[in-house]
PDB file of N, CA and C in Angstrom:
ATOM      1  N   MET A   1     112.377  71.828   3.620  1.00  0.00           N
ATOM      2  CA  MET A   1     112.556  70.788   2.998  1.00  0.00           C
ATOM      3  C   MET A   1     111.709  69.880   2.068  1.00  0.00           C
ATOM      4  N   GLU A   2     110.463  70.019   2.919  1.00  0.00           N
ATOM      5  CA  GLU A   2     108.810  69.193   2.456  1.00  0.00           C
ATOM      6  C   GLU A   2     109.501  69.473   0.903  1.00  0.00           C
ATOM      7  N   GLN A   3     109.500  70.718   0.619  1.00  0.00           N
ATOM      8  CA  GLN A   3     109.381  71.240  -0.962  1.00  0.00           C
ATOM      9  C   GLN A   3     110.665  70.564  -1.540  1.00  0.00           C
ATOM     10  N   VAL A   4     111.565  70.286  -0.876  1.00  0.00           N
ATOM     11  CA  VAL A   4     112.879  69.715  -1.266  1.00  0.00           C
ATOM     12  C   VAL A   4     112.677  68.334  -1.943  1.00  0.00           C
ATOM     13  N   VAL A   5     112.200  67.616  -0.917  1.00  0.00           N
ATOM     14  CA  VAL A   5     111.363  66.325  -1.283  1.00  0.00           C
ATOM     15  C   VAL A   5     110.799  66.302  -2.299  1.00  0.00           C
ATOM     16  N   SER A   6     109.511  67.123  -2.182  1.00  0.00           N
ATOM     17  CA  SER A   6     108.515  67.106  -3.010  1.00  0.00           C
ATOM     18  C   SER A   6     109.618  67.258  -4.788  1.00  0.00           C
ATOM     19  N   ALA A   7     110.123  67.860  -4.555  1.00  0.00           N
ATOM     20  CA  ALA A   7     110.921  68.394  -6.045  1.00  0.00           C
ATOM     21  C   ALA A   7     111.850  67.248  -6.188  1.00  0.00           C
ATOM     22  N   LEU A   8     112.509  66.327  -5.545  1.00  0.00           N
ATOM     23  CA  LEU A   8     113.121  65.279  -5.703  1.00  0.00           C
ATOM     24  C   LEU A   8     112.412  64.053  -6.370  1.00  0.00           C
ATOM     25  N   ARG A   9     111.104  64.094  -5.556  1.00  0.00           N
ATOM     26  CA  ARG A   9     110.278  63.044  -6.056  1.00  0.00           C
ATOM     27  C   ARG A   9     109.774  63.502  -7.847  1.00  0.00           C
ATOM     28  N   GLN A  10     109.443  64.527  -7.892  1.00  0.00           N
ATOM     29  CA  GLN A  10     109.035  64.862  -9.271  1.00  0.00           C
ATOM     30  C   GLN A  10     110.086  64.549 -10.619  1.00  0.00           C
ATOM     31  N   ASN A  11     111.660  65.375  -9.470  1.00  0.00           N
ATOM     32  CA  ASN A  11     112.416  65.507 -10.631  1.00  0.00           C
ATOM     33  C   ASN A  11     113.671  64.488 -10.088  1.00  0.00           C
ATOM     34  N   PRO A  12     114.044  63.117 -10.272  1.00  0.00           N
ATOM     35  CA  PRO A  12     114.829  62.067  -9.520  1.00  0.00           C
ATOM     36  C   PRO A  12     116.515  62.925 -10.231  1.00  0.00           C
ATOM     37  N   GLU A  13     116.519  63.331 -11.158  1.00  0.00           N
ATOM     38  CA  GLU A  13     118.075  64.030 -11.443  1.00  0.00           C
ATOM     39  C   GLU A  13     118.477  64.457 -10.747  1.00  0.00           C
ATOM     40  N   ALA A  14     117.703  65.723  -9.944  1.00  0.00           N
ATOM     41  CA  ALA A  14     118.215  66.573  -9.084  1.00  0.00           C
ATOM     42  C   ALA A  14     119.231  65.720  -8.231  1.00  0.00           C
ATOM     43  N   ILE A  15     119.186  64.690  -8.030  1.00  0.00           N
ATOM     44  CA  ILE A  15     120.138  64.188  -7.004  1.00  0.00           C
ATOM     45  C   ILE A  15     121.734  64.585  -7.126  1.00  0.00           C
ATOM     46  N   GLU A  16     122.129  64.690  -8.418  1.00  0.00           N
ATOM     47  CA  GLU A  16     123.102  65.155  -9.313  1.00  0.00           C
ATOM     48  C   GLU A  16     123.602  66.514  -8.560  1.00  0.00           C
ATOM     49  N   ILE A  17     122.524  67.341  -8.354  1.00  0.00           N
ATOM     50  CA  ILE A  17     122.451  68.870  -7.710  1.00  0.00           C
ATOM     51  C   ILE A  17     123.383  68.618  -6.413  1.00  0.00           C
ATOM     52  N   ILE A  18     122.534  67.766  -5.485  1.00  0.00           N
ATOM     53  CA  ILE A  18     122.687  67.184  -4.438  1.00  0.00           C
ATOM     54  C   ILE A  18     124.419  66.803  -4.397  1.00  0.00           C
ATOM     55  N   LYS A  19     124.861  66.085  -5.339  1.00  0.00           N
ATOM     56  CA  LYS A  19     125.809  65.649  -5.020  1.00  0.00           C
ATOM     57  C   LYS A  19     127.147  66.539  -5.136  1.00  0.00           C
ATOM     58  N   THR A  20     126.768  67.382  -6.154  1.00  0.00           N
ATOM     59  CA  THR A  20     127.540  68.770  -6.473  1.00  0.00           C
ATOM     60  C   THR A  20     127.527  69.578  -5.408  1.00  0.00           C
ATOM     61  N   ASN A  21     126.708  69.850  -4.593  1.00  0.00           N
ATOM     62  CA  ASN A  21     126.905  70.355  -3.626  1.00  0.00           C
ATOM     63  C   ASN A  21     127.455  69.903  -2.368  1.00  0.00           C
ATOM     64  N   CYS A  22     127.874  68.593  -2.494  1.00  0.00           N
ATOM     65  CA  CYS A  22     128.518  68.217  -1.204  1.00  0.00           C
ATOM     66  C   CYS A  22     129.599  67.704  -1.480  1.00  0.00           C
ATOM     67  N   GLN A  23     130.241  68.081  -2.989  1.00  0.00           N
ATOM     68  CA  GLN A  23     131.649  68.211  -3.437  1.00  0.00           C
ATOM     69  C   GLN A  23     132.309  69.980  -3.308  1.00  0.00           C
ATOM     70  N   HIS A  24     131.162  70.208  -3.512  1.00  0.00           N
ATOM     71  CA  HIS A  24     131.695  71.923  -3.630  1.00  0.00           C
ATOM     72  C   HIS A  24     132.293  72.449  -2.040  1.00  0.00           C
ATOM     73  N   TYR A  25     131.157  71.931  -0.575  1.00  0.00           N
ATOM     74  CA  TYR A  25     130.808  72.355   0.544  1.00  0.00           C
ATOM     75  C   TYR A  25     132.532  71.584   1.026  1.00  0.00           C
ATOM     76  N   GLN A  26     132.573  70.079   0.670  1.00  0.00           N
ATOM     77  CA  GLN A  26     133.940  69.740   1.136  1.00  0.00           C
ATOM     78  C   GLN A  26     134.741  70.110   0.527  1.00  0.00           C
ATOM     79  N   SER A  27     135.120  70.945  -0.403  1.00  0.00           N
ATOM     80  CA  SER A  27     136.189  71.282  -0.979  1.00  0.00           C
ATOM     81  C   SER A  27     136.612  72.757  -0.138  1.00  0.00           C
ATOM     82  N   GLN A  28     135.532  73.444   0.605  1.00  0.00           N
ATOM     83  CA  GLN A  28     136.123  74.465   1.329  1.00  0.00           C
ATOM     84  C   GLN A  28     137.210  73.945   2.442  1.00  0.00           C
ATOM     85  N   ALA A  29     138.182  75.136   2.584  1.00  0.00           N
ATOM     86  CA  ALA A  29     139.202  74.631   3.493  1.00  0.00           C
ATOM     87  C   ALA A  29     138.759  74.739   4.852  1.00  0.00           C
ATOM     88  N   TYR A  30     137.458  75.228   5.315  1.00  0.00           N
ATOM     89  CA  TYR A  30     137.333  75.393   6.556  1.00  0.00           C
ATOM     90  C   TYR A  30     136.031  75.294   6.734  1.00  0.00           C
ATOM     91  N   LEU A  31     135.637  74.109   7.728  1.00  0.00           N
ATOM     92  CA  LEU A  31     134.336  73.346   7.825  1.00  0.00           C
ATOM     93  C   LEU A  31     133.861  72.873   8.979  1.00  0.00           C
ATOM     94  N   LYS A  32     132.712  73.046   9.490  1.00  0.00           N
ATOM     95  CA  LYS A  32     132.699  72.676  10.714  1.00  0.00           C
ATOM     96  C   LYS A  32     132.736  71.410  10.610  1.00  0.00           C
ATOM     97  N   LYS A  33     133.081  70.480  11.606  1.00  0.00           N
ATOM     98  CA  LYS A  33     132.947  68.988  11.791  1.00  0.00           C
ATOM     99  C   LYS A  33     132.104  68.120  11.833  1.00  0.00           C
ATOM    100  N   GLY A  34     130.233  69.123  12.214  1.00  0.00           N
ATOM    101  CA  GLY A  34     129.064  68.495  11.962  1.00  0.00           C
ATOM    102  C   GLY A  34     128.591  68.390  10.599  1.00  0.00           C
ATOM    103  N   LEU A  35     129.405  69.254   9.904  1.00  0.00           N
ATOM    104  CA  LEU A  35     128.713  69.502   8.254  1.00  0.00           C
ATOM    105  C   LEU A  35     129.611  68.728   7.584  1.00  0.00           C
ATOM    106  N   LYS A  36     130.820  68.958   7.862  1.00  0.00           N
ATOM    107  CA  LYS A  36     131.956  67.526   7.035  1.00  0.00           C
ATOM    108  C   LYS A  36     131.243  66.209   7.366  1.00  0.00           C
ATOM    109  N   ARG A  37     130.536  65.899   8.604  1.00  0.00           N
ATOM    110  CA  ARG A  37     130.380  64.608   8.766  1.00  0.00           C
ATOM    111  C   ARG A  37     129.058  64.247   8.226  1.00  0.00           C
ATOM    112  N   THR A  38     128.235  65.232   7.981  1.00  0.00           N
ATOM    113  CA  THR A  38     126.772  65.503   7.657  1.00  0.00           C
ATOM    114  C   THR A  38     126.647  65.268   6.137  1.00  0.00           C
ATOM    115  N   ILE A  39     127.758  66.043   5.253  1.00  0.00           N
ATOM    116  CA  ILE A  39     128.404  65.578   4.089  1.00  0.00           C
ATOM    117  C   ILE A  39     128.552  64.108   3.516  1.00  0.00           C
ATOM    118  N   GLU A  40     129.472  63.708   4.511  1.00  0.00           N
ATOM    119  CA  GLU A  40     129.548  62.232   4.605  1.00  0.00           C
ATOM    120  C   GLU A  40     128.453  61.264   4.635  1.00  0.00           C
ATOM    121  N   HIS A  41     127.519  61.731   5.648  1.00  0.00           N
ATOM    122  CA  HIS A  41     126.216  60.861   5.667  1.00  0.00           C
ATOM    123  C   HIS A  41     125.583  60.925   4.335  1.00  0.00           C
ATOM    124  N   LEU A  42     125.367  62.155   4.107  1.00  0.00           N
ATOM    125  CA  LEU A  42     124.325  62.651   2.766  1.00  0.00           C
ATOM    126  C   LEU A  42     124.906  61.350   1.514  1.00  0.00           C
ATOM    127  N   GLU A  43     126.236  61.610   1.272  1.00  0.00           N
ATOM    128  CA  GLU A  43     127.111  61.371   0.090  1.00  0.00           C
ATOM    129  C   GLU A  43     126.826  59.124   0.176  1.00  0.00           C
ATOM    130  N   TRP A  44     126.882  59.034   1.567  1.00  0.00           N
ATOM    131  CA  TRP A  44     126.924  57.590   1.954  1.00  0.00           C
ATOM    132  C   TRP A  44     125.190  56.725   1.706  1.00  0.00           C
ATOM    133  N   VAL A  45     124.384  57.607   1.810  1.00  0.00           N
ATOM    134  CA  VAL A  45     122.883  57.728   1.602  1.00  0.00           C
ATOM    135  C   VAL A  45     122.464  57.848  -0.148  1.00  0.00           C
ATOM    136  N   LEU A  46     123.510  58.527  -0.529  1.00  0.00           N
ATOM    137  CA  LEU A  46     123.231  58.742  -2.301  1.00  0.00           C
ATOM    138  C   LEU A  46     123.722  57.594  -2.968  1.00  0.00           C
ATOM    139  N   ALA A  47     125.028  57.020  -2.313  1.00  0.00           N
ATOM    140  CA  ALA A  47     126.017  55.801  -2.468  1.00  0.00           C
ATOM    141  C   ALA A  47     124.906  54.573  -2.862  1.00  0.00           C
ATOM    142  N   ALA A  48     124.394  54.503  -1.745  1.00  0.00           N
ATOM    143  CA  ALA A  48     123.995  52.964  -1.239  1.00  0.00           C
ATOM    144  C   ALA A  48     122.543  52.830  -2.163  1.00  0.00           C
ATOM    145  N   ASP A  49     121.793  53.937  -2.345  1.00  0.00           N
ATOM    146  CA  ASP A  49     120.719  53.694  -2.921  1.00  0.00           C
ATOM    147  C   ASP A  49     120.238  54.691  -3.920  1.00  0.00           C
ATOM    148  N   ASN A  50     119.571  53.845  -5.037  1.00  0.00           N
ATOM    149  CA  ASN A  50     119.161  55.066  -5.748  1.00  0.00           C
ATOM    150  C   ASN A  50     117.530  55.413  -6.089  1.00  0.00           C
ATOM    151  N   ASP A  51     116.858  54.633  -5.206  1.00  0.00           N
ATOM    152  CA  ASP A  51     115.511  54.677  -4.873  1.00  0.00           C
ATOM    153  C   ASP A  51     115.367  56.034  -4.310  1.00  0.00           C
ATOM    154  N   ILE A  52     114.293  56.579  -4.901  1.00  0.00           N
ATOM    155  CA  ILE A  52     114.669  58.234  -4.599  1.00  0.00           C
ATOM    156  C   ILE A  52     113.381  58.203  -3.410  1.00  0.00           C
ATOM    157  N   GLU A  53     112.799  57.272  -3.437  1.00  0.00           N
ATOM    158  CA  GLU A  53     111.584  57.266  -2.017  1.00  0.00           C
ATOM    159  C   GLU A  53     112.043  56.928  -1.234  1.00  0.00           C
ATOM    160  N   ARG A  54     113.265  55.766  -1.001  1.00  0.00           N
ATOM    161  CA  ARG A  54     114.130  55.918  -0.020  1.00  0.00           C
ATOM    162  C   ARG A  54     114.985  57.178   0.608  1.00  0.00           C
ATOM    163  N   ILE A  55     115.590  57.593  -0.396  1.00  0.00           N
ATOM    164  CA  ILE A  55     116.522  58.702  -0.539  1.00  0.00           C
ATOM    165  C   ILE A  55     115.669  59.568   0.393  1.00  0.00           C
ATOM    166  N   CYS A  56     114.366  60.037   0.128  1.00  0.00           N
ATOM    167  CA  CYS A  56     113.452  60.905   0.518  1.00  0.00           C
ATOM    168  C   CYS A  56     113.316  61.245   1.991  1.00  0.00           C
ATOM    169  N   THR A  57     112.806  59.446   2.305  1.00  0.00           N
ATOM    170  CA  THR A  57     112.422  58.917   3.561  1.00  0.00           C
ATOM    171  C   THR A  57     113.390  59.458   4.408  1.00  0.00           C
ATOM    172  N   GLN A  58     114.463  58.980   3.953  1.00  0.00           N
ATOM    173  CA  GLN A  58     116.190  59.452   5.251  1.00  0.00           C
ATOM    174  C   GLN A  58     115.991  60.526   5.292  1.00  0.00           C
ATOM    175  N   ILE A  59     115.944  61.778   4.319  1.00  0.00           N
ATOM    176  CA  ILE A  59     116.071  62.858   4.511  1.00  0.00           C
ATOM    177  C   ILE A  59     115.032  63.619   5.372  1.00  0.00           C
ATOM    178  N   MET A  60     113.936  62.924   5.108  1.00  0.00           N
ATOM    179  CA  MET A  60     112.805  63.588   6.354  1.00  0.00           C
ATOM    180  C   MET A  60     112.811  62.539   7.392  1.00  0.00           C
ATOM    181  N   ALA A  61     113.837  61.502   7.953  1.00  0.00           N
ATOM    182  CA  ALA A  61     113.684  60.990   9.024  1.00  0.00           C
ATOM    183  C   ALA A  61     113.621  61.657  10.032  1.00  0.00           C
ATOM    184  N   ASP A  62     113.124  61.242  11.310  1.00  0.00           N
ATOM    185  CA  ASP A  62     112.955  61.781  12.526  1.00  0.00           C
ATOM    186  C   ASP A  62     113.906  60.652  13.309  1.00  0.00           C
ATOM    187  N   ASP A  63     115.281  61.002  12.818  1.00  0.00           N
ATOM    188  CA  ASP A  63     116.218  60.351  13.788  1.00  0.00           C
ATOM    189  C   ASP A  63     117.371  61.199  13.673  1.00  0.00           C
ATOM    190  N   HIS A  64     118.515  61.065  14.258  1.00  0.00           N
ATOM    191  CA  HIS A  64     119.581  61.936  14.304  1.00  0.00           C
ATOM    192  C   HIS A  64     120.434  62.301  12.889  1.00  0.00           C
ATOM    193  N   ILE A  65     120.633  61.185  12.003  1.00  0.00           N
ATOM    194  CA  ILE A  65     121.092  61.740  10.781  1.00  0.00           C
ATOM    195  C   ILE A  65     120.034  62.640   9.970  1.00  0.00           C
ATOM    196  N   GLY A  66     119.094  62.538   9.997  1.00  0.00           N
ATOM    197  CA  GLY A  66     117.708  63.097   9.161  1.00  0.00           C
ATOM    198  C   GLY A  66     117.761  64.488   9.837  1.00  0.00           C
ATOM    199  N   GLY A  67     117.540  64.271  11.293  1.00  0.00           N
ATOM    200  CA  GLY A  67     117.942  65.987  11.678  1.00  0.00           C
ATOM    201  C   GLY A  67     119.169  67.071  10.853  1.00  0.00           C
ATOM    202  N   LYS A  68     120.295  65.862  11.384  1.00  0.00           N
ATOM    203  CA  LYS A  68     121.452  66.915  10.727  1.00  0.00           C
ATOM    204  C   LYS A  68     121.114  67.305   9.102  1.00  0.00           C
ATOM    205  N   PHE A  69     120.522  66.430   8.185  1.00  0.00           N
ATOM    206  CA  PHE A  69     120.288  66.867   6.779  1.00  0.00           C
ATOM    207  C   PHE A  69     119.609  67.954   6.820  1.00  0.00           C
ATOM    208  N   ARG A  70     118.671  67.738   7.650  1.00  0.00           N
ATOM    209  CA  ARG A  70     117.688  69.256   7.591  1.00  0.00           C
ATOM    210  C   ARG A  70     118.220  70.601   8.202  1.00  0.00           C
ATOM    211  N   GLN A  71     119.133  70.390   9.017  1.00  0.00           N
ATOM    212  CA  GLN A  71     120.036  70.981   9.704  1.00  0.00           C
ATOM    213  C   GLN A  71     120.702  72.389   8.706  1.00  0.00           C
ATOM    214  N   TYR A  72     121.069  71.681   7.647  1.00  0.00           N
ATOM    215  CA  TYR A  72     121.881  72.336   6.790  1.00  0.00           C
ATOM    216  C   TYR A  72     121.473  72.659   4.822  1.00  0.00           C
ATOM    217  N   PRO A  73     120.746  72.803   4.842  1.00  0.00           N
ATOM    218  CA  PRO A  73     119.754  73.154   3.766  1.00  0.00           C
ATOM    219  C   PRO A  73     120.303  73.685   2.698  1.00  0.00           C
ATOM    220  N   LEU A  74     121.399  73.821   2.377  1.00  0.00           N
ATOM    221  CA  LEU A  74     122.575  74.448   1.902  1.00  0.00           C
ATOM    222  C   LEU A  74     123.038  73.180   0.628  1.00  0.00           C
ATOM    223  N   LEU A  75     122.757  72.326   1.512  1.00  0.00           N
ATOM    224  CA  LEU A  75     123.127  71.084   0.889  1.00  0.00           C
ATOM    225  C   LEU A  75     122.410  70.601  -0.286  1.00  0.00           C
ATOM    226  N   PHE A  76     120.936  70.936  -0.153  1.00  0.00           N
ATOM    227  CA  PHE A  76     120.158  71.148  -1.237  1.00  0.00           C
ATOM    228  C   PHE A  76     119.863  72.608  -1.824  1.00  0.00           C
ATOM    229  N   LYS A  77     120.208  72.927  -1.951  1.00  0.00           N
ATOM    230  CA  LYS A  77     120.588  74.407  -2.852  1.00  0.00           C
ATOM    231  C   LYS A  77     120.254  74.095  -4.487  1.00  0.00           C
ATOM    232  N   GLY A  78     119.631  74.812  -5.039  1.00  0.00           N
ATOM    233  CA  GLY A  78     119.250  74.591  -6.284  1.00  0.00           C
ATOM    234  C   GLY A  78     117.924  73.155  -6.671  1.00  0.00           C
ATOM    235  N   VAL A  79     117.542  72.384  -5.707  1.00  0.00           N
ATOM    236  CA  VAL A  79     117.145  71.422  -5.855  1.00  0.00           C
ATOM    237  C   VAL A  79     115.480  71.914  -6.619  1.00  0.00           C
ATOM    238  N   ASN A  80     114.970  73.129  -5.801  1.00  0.00           N
ATOM    239  CA  ASN A  80     113.754  73.583  -5.965  1.00  0.00           C
ATOM    240  C   ASN A  80     113.475  74.084  -7.119  1.00  0.00           C
ATOM    241  N   SER A  81     114.832  74.991  -7.896  1.00  0.00           N
ATOM    242  CA  SER A  81     114.906  75.826  -9.102  1.00  0.00           C
ATOM    243  C   SER A  81     114.791  74.559 -10.001  1.00  0.00           C
ATOM    244  N   ALA A  82     115.431  73.420 -10.165  1.00  0.00           N
ATOM    245  CA  ALA A  82     116.017  72.121 -10.819  1.00  0.00           C
ATOM    246  C   ALA A  82     113.853  72.271 -11.097  1.00  0.00           C
ATOM    247  N   GLN A  83     113.472  71.687 -10.716  1.00  0.00           N
ATOM    248  CA  GLN A  83     112.081  71.372 -10.839  1.00  0.00           C
ATOM    249  C   GLN A  83     111.484  72.167 -11.894  1.00  0.00           C
ATOM    250  N   LYS A  84     111.864  73.582 -11.451  1.00  0.00           N
ATOM    251  CA  LYS A  84     110.605  74.376 -12.670  1.00  0.00           C
ATOM    252  C   LYS A  84     111.380  74.648 -13.476  1.00  0.00           C
ATOM    253  N   GLU A  85     112.688  74.132 -14.292  1.00  0.00           N
ATOM    254  CA  GLU A  85     112.688  73.821 -15.468  1.00  0.00           C
ATOM    255  C   GLU A  85     112.497  72.930 -16.270  1.00  0.00           C
TER     256      GLU A  85
END
């Protein structure tokens, strides 16, 4: 997750990848309730603030929501590869 946060700081446009991932997983027919709620929280964080530092802080936060974000790394799939491009 630290690599994801680093990639986001270097390439803030990678937020779009996370939004796309959220939409992709929400379109799945069968989602665990915890994942569905985590996606909703992540979408709220992304919609509420455009400041990349605050978004990264929330992802790495030592609270319940931050822990949930880190529990589902597939939500951040592709962010590291976007850094390399």
